[in-house]
PDB file of C-alpha atoms in Angstrom:
ATOM      1  CA  UNK A   1      -9.511  -6.600  18.402  1.00  0.00           C
ATOM      2  CA  UNK A   2     -11.186  -6.443  14.990  1.00  0.00           C
ATOM      3  CA  UNK A   3     -13.463  -9.241  13.810  1.00  0.00           C
ATOM      4  CA  UNK A   4     -11.824  -9.134  10.368  1.00  0.00           C
ATOM      5  CA  UNK A   5     -10.280  -6.754   7.852  1.00  0.00           C
ATOM      6  CA  UNK A   6     -13.701  -5.663   6.581  1.00  0.00           C
ATOM      7  CA  UNK A   7     -14.746  -4.445  10.029  1.00  0.00           C
ATOM      8  CA  UNK A   8     -11.458  -2.578  10.373  1.00  0.00           C
ATOM      9  CA  UNK A   9     -12.070  -0.960   6.974  1.00  0.00           C
ATOM     10  CA  UNK A  10     -15.555   0.180   7.905  1.00  0.00           C
ATOM     11  CA  UNK A  11     -14.250   1.777  11.088  1.00  0.00           C
ATOM     12  CA  UNK A  12     -11.469   3.502   9.187  1.00  0.00           C
ATOM     13  CA  UNK A  13     -13.991   4.642   6.585  1.00  0.00           C
ATOM     14  CA  UNK A  14     -15.894   6.497   9.295  1.00  0.00           C
ATOM     15  CA  UNK A  15     -12.726   8.314  10.337  1.00  0.00           C
ATOM     16  CA  UNK A  16     -11.880   9.167   6.723  1.00  0.00           C
ATOM     17  CA  UNK A  17     -15.345  10.365   5.645  1.00  0.00           C
ATOM     18  CA  UNK A  18     -14.184  13.995   5.890  1.00  0.00           C
ATOM     19  CA  UNK A  19     -11.992  13.430   2.806  1.00  0.00           C
ATOM     20  CA  UNK A  20     -14.932  12.517   0.567  1.00  0.00           C
ATOM     21  CA  UNK A  21     -15.071  16.030  -0.909  1.00  0.00           C
ATOM     22  CA  UNK A  22     -11.327  16.113  -1.673  1.00  0.00           C
ATOM     23  CA  UNK A  23     -11.374  13.972  -4.822  1.00  0.00           C
ATOM     24  CA  UNK A  24      -9.775  11.050  -2.967  1.00  0.00           C
ATOM     25  CA  UNK A  25      -8.342   7.824  -4.317  1.00  0.00           C
ATOM     26  CA  UNK A  26      -7.613   4.722  -2.251  1.00  0.00           C
ATOM     27  CA  UNK A  27      -4.407   2.731  -2.726  1.00  0.00           C
ATOM     28  CA  UNK A  28      -4.222  -0.703  -1.093  1.00  0.00           C
ATOM     29  CA  UNK A  29      -1.120  -2.704  -0.273  1.00  0.00           C
ATOM     30  CA  UNK A  30      -1.919  -6.283  -1.289  1.00  0.00           C
ATOM     31  CA  UNK A  31      -2.901  -8.665  -0.162  1.00  0.00           C
ATOM     32  CA  UNK A  32      -4.134  -7.867   3.330  1.00  0.00           C
ATOM     33  CA  UNK A  33      -4.702  -4.185   2.707  1.00  0.00           C
ATOM     34  CA  UNK A  34      -7.292  -4.781  -0.008  1.00  0.00           C
ATOM     35  CA  UNK A  35     -10.327  -5.790   2.119  1.00  0.00           C
ATOM     36  CA  UNK A  36      -9.646  -2.825   4.416  1.00  0.00           C
ATOM     37  CA  UNK A  37      -9.239  -0.420   1.494  1.00  0.00           C
ATOM     38  CA  UNK A  38     -12.362  -1.668  -0.288  1.00  0.00           C
ATOM     39  CA  UNK A  39     -14.592  -0.650   2.620  1.00  0.00           C
ATOM     40  CA  UNK A  40     -12.966   2.790   2.637  1.00  0.00           C
ATOM     41  CA  UNK A  41     -13.350   3.201  -1.139  1.00  0.00           C
ATOM     42  CA  UNK A  42     -17.026   2.261  -0.961  1.00  0.00           C
ATOM     43  CA  UNK A  43     -17.630   4.702   1.907  1.00  0.00           C
ATOM     44  CA  UNK A  44     -15.872   7.548   0.059  1.00  0.00           C
ATOM     45  CA  UNK A  45     -17.057   6.473  -3.422  1.00  0.00           C
ATOM     46  CA  UNK A  46     -13.417   6.791  -4.430  1.00  0.00           C
ATOM     47  CA  UNK A  47     -11.547   4.794  -7.092  1.00  0.00           C
ATOM     48  CA  UNK A  48      -9.452   1.948  -5.740  1.00  0.00           C
ATOM     49  CA  UNK A  49      -6.077   0.751  -6.965  1.00  0.00           C
ATOM     50  CA  UNK A  50      -3.211  -1.351  -5.670  1.00  0.00           C
ATOM     51  CA  UNK A  51       0.268  -0.158  -4.787  1.00  0.00           C
ATOM     52  CA  UNK A  52       2.635  -3.121  -5.045  1.00  0.00           C
ATOM     53  CA  UNK A  53       5.975  -2.861  -3.264  1.00  0.00           C
ATOM     54  CA  UNK A  54       8.874  -5.250  -3.921  1.00  0.00           C
ATOM     55  CA  UNK A  55      11.984  -5.275  -1.769  1.00  0.00           C
ATOM     56  CA  UNK A  56      15.422  -4.978  -3.375  1.00  0.00           C
ATOM     57  CA  UNK A  57      17.781  -7.415  -1.674  1.00  0.00           C
ATOM     58  CA  UNK A  58      21.549  -7.118  -1.438  1.00  0.00           C
ATOM     59  CA  UNK A  59      23.206  -9.319  -4.119  1.00  0.00           C
ATOM     60  CA  UNK A  60      24.855 -11.695  -1.637  1.00  0.00           C
ATOM     61  CA  UNK A  61      22.289 -11.301   1.177  1.00  0.00           C
ATOM     62  CA  UNK A  62      18.790 -11.198  -0.372  1.00  0.00           C
ATOM     63  CA  UNK A  63      17.021 -10.814   2.969  1.00  0.00           C
ATOM     64  CA  UNK A  64      18.831  -7.502   3.571  1.00  0.00           C
ATOM     65  CA  UNK A  65      16.785  -4.720   1.974  1.00  0.00           C
ATOM     66  CA  UNK A  66      18.771  -2.059   0.166  1.00  0.00           C
ATOM     67  CA  UNK A  67      15.609  -0.411  -1.110  1.00  0.00           C
ATOM     68  CA  UNK A  68      12.341  -1.124  -2.867  1.00  0.00           C
ATOM     69  CA  UNK A  69      10.568  -0.753  -6.176  1.00  0.00           C
ATOM     70  CA  UNK A  70       7.011   0.521  -6.035  1.00  0.00           C
ATOM     71  CA  UNK A  71       4.377  -0.084  -8.689  1.00  0.00           C
ATOM     72  CA  UNK A  72       3.629   2.976 -10.783  1.00  0.00           C
ATOM     73  CA  UNK A  73       3.746   4.487 -14.242  1.00  0.00           C
ATOM     74  CA  UNK A  74       6.708   4.555 -14.261  1.00  0.00           C
ATOM     75  CA  UNK A  75       7.746   2.321 -11.336  1.00  0.00           C
ATOM     76  CA  UNK A  76       9.473   4.243  -8.563  1.00  0.00           C
ATOM     77  CA  UNK A  77      12.814   3.234  -7.032  1.00  0.00           C
ATOM     78  CA  UNK A  78      13.423   3.959  -3.342  1.00  0.00           C
ATOM     79  CA  UNK A  79      16.988   3.264  -2.142  1.00  0.00           C
ATOM     80  CA  UNK A  80      18.579   3.137   1.280  1.00  0.00           C
ATOM     81  CA  UNK A  81      21.629   4.979   0.026  1.00  0.00           C
ATOM     82  CA  UNK A  82      23.505   4.598   3.299  1.00  0.00           C
ATOM     83  CA  UNK A  83      23.365   0.799   3.092  1.00  0.00           C
ATOM     84  CA  UNK A  84      24.164   0.856  -0.650  1.00  0.00           C
ATOM     85  CA  UNK A  85      27.288   2.940   0.042  1.00  0.00           C
ATOM     86  CA  UNK A  86      28.365   0.796   3.004  1.00  0.00           C
ATOM     87  CA  UNK A  87      28.101  -2.391   0.943  1.00  0.00           C
ATOM     88  CA  UNK A  88      29.639  -0.878  -2.192  1.00  0.00           C
ATOM     89  CA  UNK A  89      26.807  -2.100  -4.427  1.00  0.00           C
ATOM     90  CA  UNK A  90      27.239  -0.971  -8.027  1.00  0.00           C
ATOM     91  CA  UNK A  91      24.594   0.851 -10.042  1.00  0.00           C
ATOM     92  CA  UNK A  92      24.600  -2.061 -12.484  1.00  0.00           C
ATOM     93  CA  UNK A  93      23.685  -4.549  -9.745  1.00  0.00           C
ATOM     94  CA  UNK A  94      20.955  -2.226  -8.487  1.00  0.00           C
ATOM     95  CA  UNK A  95      19.537  -1.871 -11.993  1.00  0.00           C
ATOM     96  CA  UNK A  96      19.584  -5.643 -12.506  1.00  0.00           C
ATOM     97  CA  UNK A  97      17.658  -6.267  -9.288  1.00  0.00           C
ATOM     98  CA  UNK A  98      15.296  -3.370 -10.043  1.00  0.00           C
ATOM     99  CA  UNK A  99      14.345  -4.813 -13.433  1.00  0.00           C
ATOM    100  CA  UNK A 100      13.768  -8.245 -11.918  1.00  0.00           C
ATOM    101  CA  UNK A 101      11.380  -6.824  -9.349  1.00  0.00           C
ATOM    102  CA  UNK A 102       9.615  -4.645 -11.944  1.00  0.00           C
ATOM    103  CA  UNK A 103       8.824  -7.795 -13.921  1.00  0.00           C
ATOM    104  CA  UNK A 104       7.378  -9.374 -10.790  1.00  0.00           C
ATOM    105  CA  UNK A 105       5.295  -6.247 -10.127  1.00  0.00           C
ATOM    106  CA  UNK A 106       3.938  -6.377 -13.690  1.00  0.00           C
ATOM    107  CA  UNK A 107       3.084 -10.062 -13.281  1.00  0.00           C
ATOM    108  CA  UNK A 108       1.239  -9.418 -10.039  1.00  0.00           C
ATOM    109  CA  UNK A 109      -0.621  -6.390 -11.405  1.00  0.00           C
ATOM    110  CA  UNK A 110      -1.825  -8.423 -14.372  1.00  0.00           C
ATOM    111  CA  UNK A 111      -2.774 -11.337 -12.091  1.00  0.00           C
ATOM    112  CA  UNK A 112      -4.692  -9.181  -9.640  1.00  0.00           C
ATOM    113  CA  UNK A 113      -6.073  -6.409 -11.859  1.00  0.00           C
ATOM    114  CA  UNK A 114      -6.297  -7.940 -15.359  1.00  0.00           C
ATOM    115  CA  UNK A 115      -6.346  -4.700 -17.342  1.00  0.00           C
ATOM    116  CA  UNK A 116      -8.112  -2.542 -14.766  1.00  0.00           C
ATOM    117  CA  UNK A 117      -7.028   1.076 -15.442  1.00  0.00           C
ATOM    118  CA  UNK A 118      -4.624   2.777 -13.061  1.00  0.00           C
ATOM    119  CA  UNK A 119      -5.688   5.588 -10.794  1.00  0.00           C
ATOM    120  CA  UNK A 120      -4.064   8.921 -11.626  1.00  0.00           C
ATOM    121  CA  UNK A 121      -3.182  10.271  -8.184  1.00  0.00           C
ATOM    122  CA  UNK A 122      -1.933  13.687  -9.351  1.00  0.00           C
ATOM    123  CA  UNK A 123      -3.780  16.475  -7.568  1.00  0.00           C
ATOM    124  CA  UNK A 124      -5.861  14.065  -5.474  1.00  0.00           C
ATOM    125  CA  UNK A 125      -5.890  13.092  -1.822  1.00  0.00           C
ATOM    126  CA  UNK A 126      -4.173   9.692  -1.961  1.00  0.00           C
ATOM    127  CA  UNK A 127      -5.175   7.391   0.900  1.00  0.00           C
ATOM    128  CA  UNK A 128      -2.670   4.541   1.328  1.00  0.00           C
ATOM    129  CA  UNK A 129      -4.117   1.575   3.213  1.00  0.00           C
ATOM    130  CA  UNK A 130      -2.808  -1.606   4.793  1.00  0.00           C
ATOM    131  CA  UNK A 131      -4.236  -3.987   7.396  1.00  0.00           C
ATOM    132  CA  UNK A 132      -1.543  -2.979   9.884  1.00  0.00           C
ATOM    133  CA  UNK A 133       2.071  -1.912  10.165  1.00  0.00           C
ATOM    134  CA  UNK A 134       5.011  -3.710  11.725  1.00  0.00           C
ATOM    135  CA  UNK A 135       8.333  -1.995  10.921  1.00  0.00           C
ATOM    136  CA  UNK A 136       6.899   0.540   8.479  1.00  0.00           C
ATOM    137  CA  UNK A 137       9.582  -0.013   5.824  1.00  0.00           C
ATOM    138  CA  UNK A 138       7.143  -1.093   3.090  1.00  0.00           C
ATOM    139  CA  UNK A 139       4.715   1.709   3.860  1.00  0.00           C
ATOM    140  CA  UNK A 140       7.523   4.273   3.839  1.00  0.00           C
ATOM    141  CA  UNK A 141       8.620   3.126   0.390  1.00  0.00           C
ATOM    142  CA  UNK A 142       5.034   3.367  -0.845  1.00  0.00           C
ATOM    143  CA  UNK A 143       4.647   6.893   0.544  1.00  0.00           C
ATOM    144  CA  UNK A 144       7.895   8.107  -1.051  1.00  0.00           C
ATOM    145  CA  UNK A 145       6.931   6.642  -4.412  1.00  0.00           C
ATOM    146  CA  UNK A 146       3.385   8.023  -4.354  1.00  0.00           C
ATOM    147  CA  UNK A 147       4.748  11.437  -3.352  1.00  0.00           C
ATOM    148  CA  UNK A 148       6.681  11.506  -6.645  1.00  0.00           C
ATOM    149  CA  UNK A 149       3.346  11.265  -8.518  1.00  0.00           C
ATOM    150  CA  UNK A 150       2.331  14.681  -7.109  1.00  0.00           C
ATOM    151  CA  UNK A 151      -0.867  14.022  -5.145  1.00  0.00           C
ATOM    152  CA  UNK A 152      -2.496  16.922  -3.332  1.00  0.00           C
ATOM    153  CA  UNK A 153      -1.827  15.147  -0.047  1.00  0.00           C
ATOM    154  CA  UNK A 154      -1.034  11.674   1.263  1.00  0.00           C
ATOM    155  CA  UNK A 155      -3.045  10.124   4.063  1.00  0.00           C
ATOM    156  CA  UNK A 156      -1.862   6.853   5.582  1.00  0.00           C
ATOM    157  CA  UNK A 157      -4.736   4.809   7.010  1.00  0.00           C
ATOM    158  CA  UNK A 158      -4.238   1.635   9.062  1.00  0.00           C
ATOM    159  CA  UNK A 159      -6.233  -0.154  11.759  1.00  0.00           C
ATOM    160  CA  UNK A 160      -3.292  -0.943  14.046  1.00  0.00           C
ATOM    161  CA  UNK A 161       0.422  -0.197  14.389  1.00  0.00           C
ATOM    162  CA  UNK A 162       3.217   0.330  16.936  1.00  0.00           C
ATOM    163  CA  UNK A 163       3.116   3.738  18.602  1.00  0.00           C
ATOM    164  CA  UNK A 164       6.695   4.601  17.622  1.00  0.00           C
ATOM    165  CA  UNK A 165       6.111   3.603  13.979  1.00  0.00           C
ATOM    166  CA  UNK A 166       3.034   5.826  13.769  1.00  0.00           C
ATOM    167  CA  UNK A 167       5.063   8.722  15.158  1.00  0.00           C
ATOM    168  CA  UNK A 168       7.840   8.142  12.620  1.00  0.00           C
ATOM    169  CA  UNK A 169       5.456   7.904   9.658  1.00  0.00           C
ATOM    170  CA  UNK A 170       3.870  11.241  10.535  1.00  0.00           C
ATOM    171  CA  UNK A 171       7.049  12.742   9.086  1.00  0.00           C
ATOM    172  CA  UNK A 172       6.478  10.895   5.793  1.00  0.00           C
ATOM    173  CA  UNK A 173       2.717  11.207   5.182  1.00  0.00           C
ATOM    174  CA  UNK A 174       0.740  14.430   5.459  1.00  0.00           C
ATOM    175  CA  UNK A 175      -1.585  12.702   7.919  1.00  0.00           C
ATOM    176  CA  UNK A 176      -1.713   9.308   9.627  1.00  0.00           C
ATOM    177  CA  UNK A 177      -5.045   7.826  10.682  1.00  0.00           C
ATOM    178  CA  UNK A 178      -4.527   4.811  12.938  1.00  0.00           C
ATOM    179  CA  UNK A 179      -7.374   3.336  14.966  1.00  0.00           C
ATOM    180  CA  UNK A 180      -5.138   1.614  17.526  1.00  0.00           C
ATOM    181  CA  UNK A 181      -1.497   2.410  18.309  1.00  0.00           C
ATOM    182  CA  UNK A 182       0.193   0.156  20.883  1.00  0.00           C
ATOM    183  CA  UNK A 183       3.446   0.478  22.804  1.00  0.00           C
ATOM    184  CA  UNK A 184       3.720  -3.299  23.270  1.00  0.00           C
ATOM    185  CA  UNK A 185       3.070  -4.195  19.620  1.00  0.00           C
ATOM    186  CA  UNK A 186       4.636  -7.461  18.418  1.00  0.00           C
ATOM    187  CA  UNK A 187       2.622  -8.482  15.313  1.00  0.00           C
ATOM    188  CA  UNK A 188      -0.519  -7.564  13.372  1.00  0.00           C
ATOM    189  CA  UNK A 189      -2.378 -10.880  13.569  1.00  0.00           C
ATOM    190  CA  UNK A 190      -3.283 -10.797  17.319  1.00  0.00           C
ATOM    191  CA  UNK A 191      -5.493  -7.779  16.661  1.00  0.00           C
ATOM    192  CA  UNK A 192      -7.796  -9.738  14.317  1.00  0.00           C
ATOM    193  CA  UNK A 193     -10.007 -12.720  15.050  1.00  0.00           C
ATOM    194  CA  UNK A 194      -9.932 -13.590  11.325  1.00  0.00           C
ATOM    195  CA  UNK A 195      -6.523 -12.896   9.773  1.00  0.00           C
ATOM    196  CA  UNK A 196      -6.362 -15.541   7.074  1.00  0.00           C
ATOM    197  CA  UNK A 197      -4.376 -15.104   3.867  1.00  0.00           C
ATOM    198  CA  UNK A 198      -6.322 -13.996   0.783  1.00  0.00           C
ATOM    199  CA  UNK A 199      -6.201 -16.144  -2.344  1.00  0.00           C
ATOM    200  CA  UNK A 200      -5.987 -14.720  -5.874  1.00  0.00           C
ATOM    201  CA  UNK A 201      -9.649 -15.466  -6.584  1.00  0.00           C
ATOM    202  CA  UNK A 202     -10.702 -13.466  -3.525  1.00  0.00           C
ATOM    203  CA  UNK A 203      -8.585 -10.550  -4.746  1.00  0.00           C
ATOM    204  CA  UNK A 204     -10.493 -10.574  -8.056  1.00  0.00           C
ATOM    205  CA  UNK A 205     -13.852 -10.742  -6.253  1.00  0.00           C
ATOM    206  CA  UNK A 206     -13.018  -7.813  -4.000  1.00  0.00           C
ATOM    207  CA  UNK A 207     -11.699  -5.654  -6.835  1.00  0.00           C
ATOM    208  CA  UNK A 208     -14.849  -6.335  -8.865  1.00  0.00           C
ATOM    209  CA  UNK A 209     -16.860  -4.588  -6.116  1.00  0.00           C
ATOM    210  CA  UNK A 210     -14.658  -1.496  -6.044  1.00  0.00           C
ATOM    211  CA  UNK A 211     -15.166   1.899  -7.673  1.00  0.00           C
ATOM    212  CA  UNK A 212     -12.781   2.130 -10.620  1.00  0.00           C
ATOM    213  CA  UNK A 213     -10.836   5.034 -12.127  1.00  0.00           C
ATOM    214  CA  UNK A 214     -12.590   6.569 -15.131  1.00  0.00           C
ATOM    215  CA  UNK A 215     -11.421   5.897 -18.644  1.00  0.00           C
ATOM    216  CA  UNK A 216     -11.254   8.760 -21.116  1.00  0.00           C
ATOM    217  CA  UNK A 217     -14.432  10.794 -20.894  1.00  0.00           C
ATOM    218  CA  UNK A 218     -15.726   9.001 -17.798  1.00  0.00           C
ATOM    219  CA  UNK A 219     -16.857  10.550 -14.552  1.00  0.00           C
ATOM    220  CA  UNK A 220     -14.732  10.095 -11.443  1.00  0.00           C
ATOM    221  CA  UNK A 221     -15.600   7.055  -9.381  1.00  0.00           C
ATOM    222  CA  UNK A 222     -17.921   5.471 -11.957  1.00  0.00           C
ATOM    223  CA  UNK A 223     -17.746   1.920 -13.277  1.00  0.00           C
TER     224      UNK A 223
END
């Protein structure tokens, strides 16, 4: 059990220290992934950014995911084409739902980051971080979308996850670093003593402590 997300991040940071010389960047899945990712970014002195994933629901069954849109420039669409074909969902309906979720991604990025520059992941070791994994669907969408941005490699870093999910994600990421993989996994929260939800103000406070991507002419990892 981890005391909190910060402790989990520090422990992951120790495991990831070997990537410090590989021009890494750290990409957190909000909200819970941010405190974990911040500790890693500080340890590696790597720029930190968010990767926001929004599920695409079926038109008549919103809880059924037909894919996801992932924050990026441009946003990346990841579809479960088998489900789309089975349900006969038109391209027009997909595009409508995609645009709706892109607007929500933009709103959240502005709320959380308020003009903070994006990290350019091309040619870098991109370390994707969350506070744990349940099914792995969100993480898989994030990996596929980040892969399209042409990083040097993708490393998935999480404190805890189901054993079978870790095994499956090793086929998606170039490397998976997981501190604890469990066969009897049911949920993330039992592995933390403090697993409270982060508020928007805490997100701003955490991001203010993080290394940022350089603007034109800046040095990597400087504020």
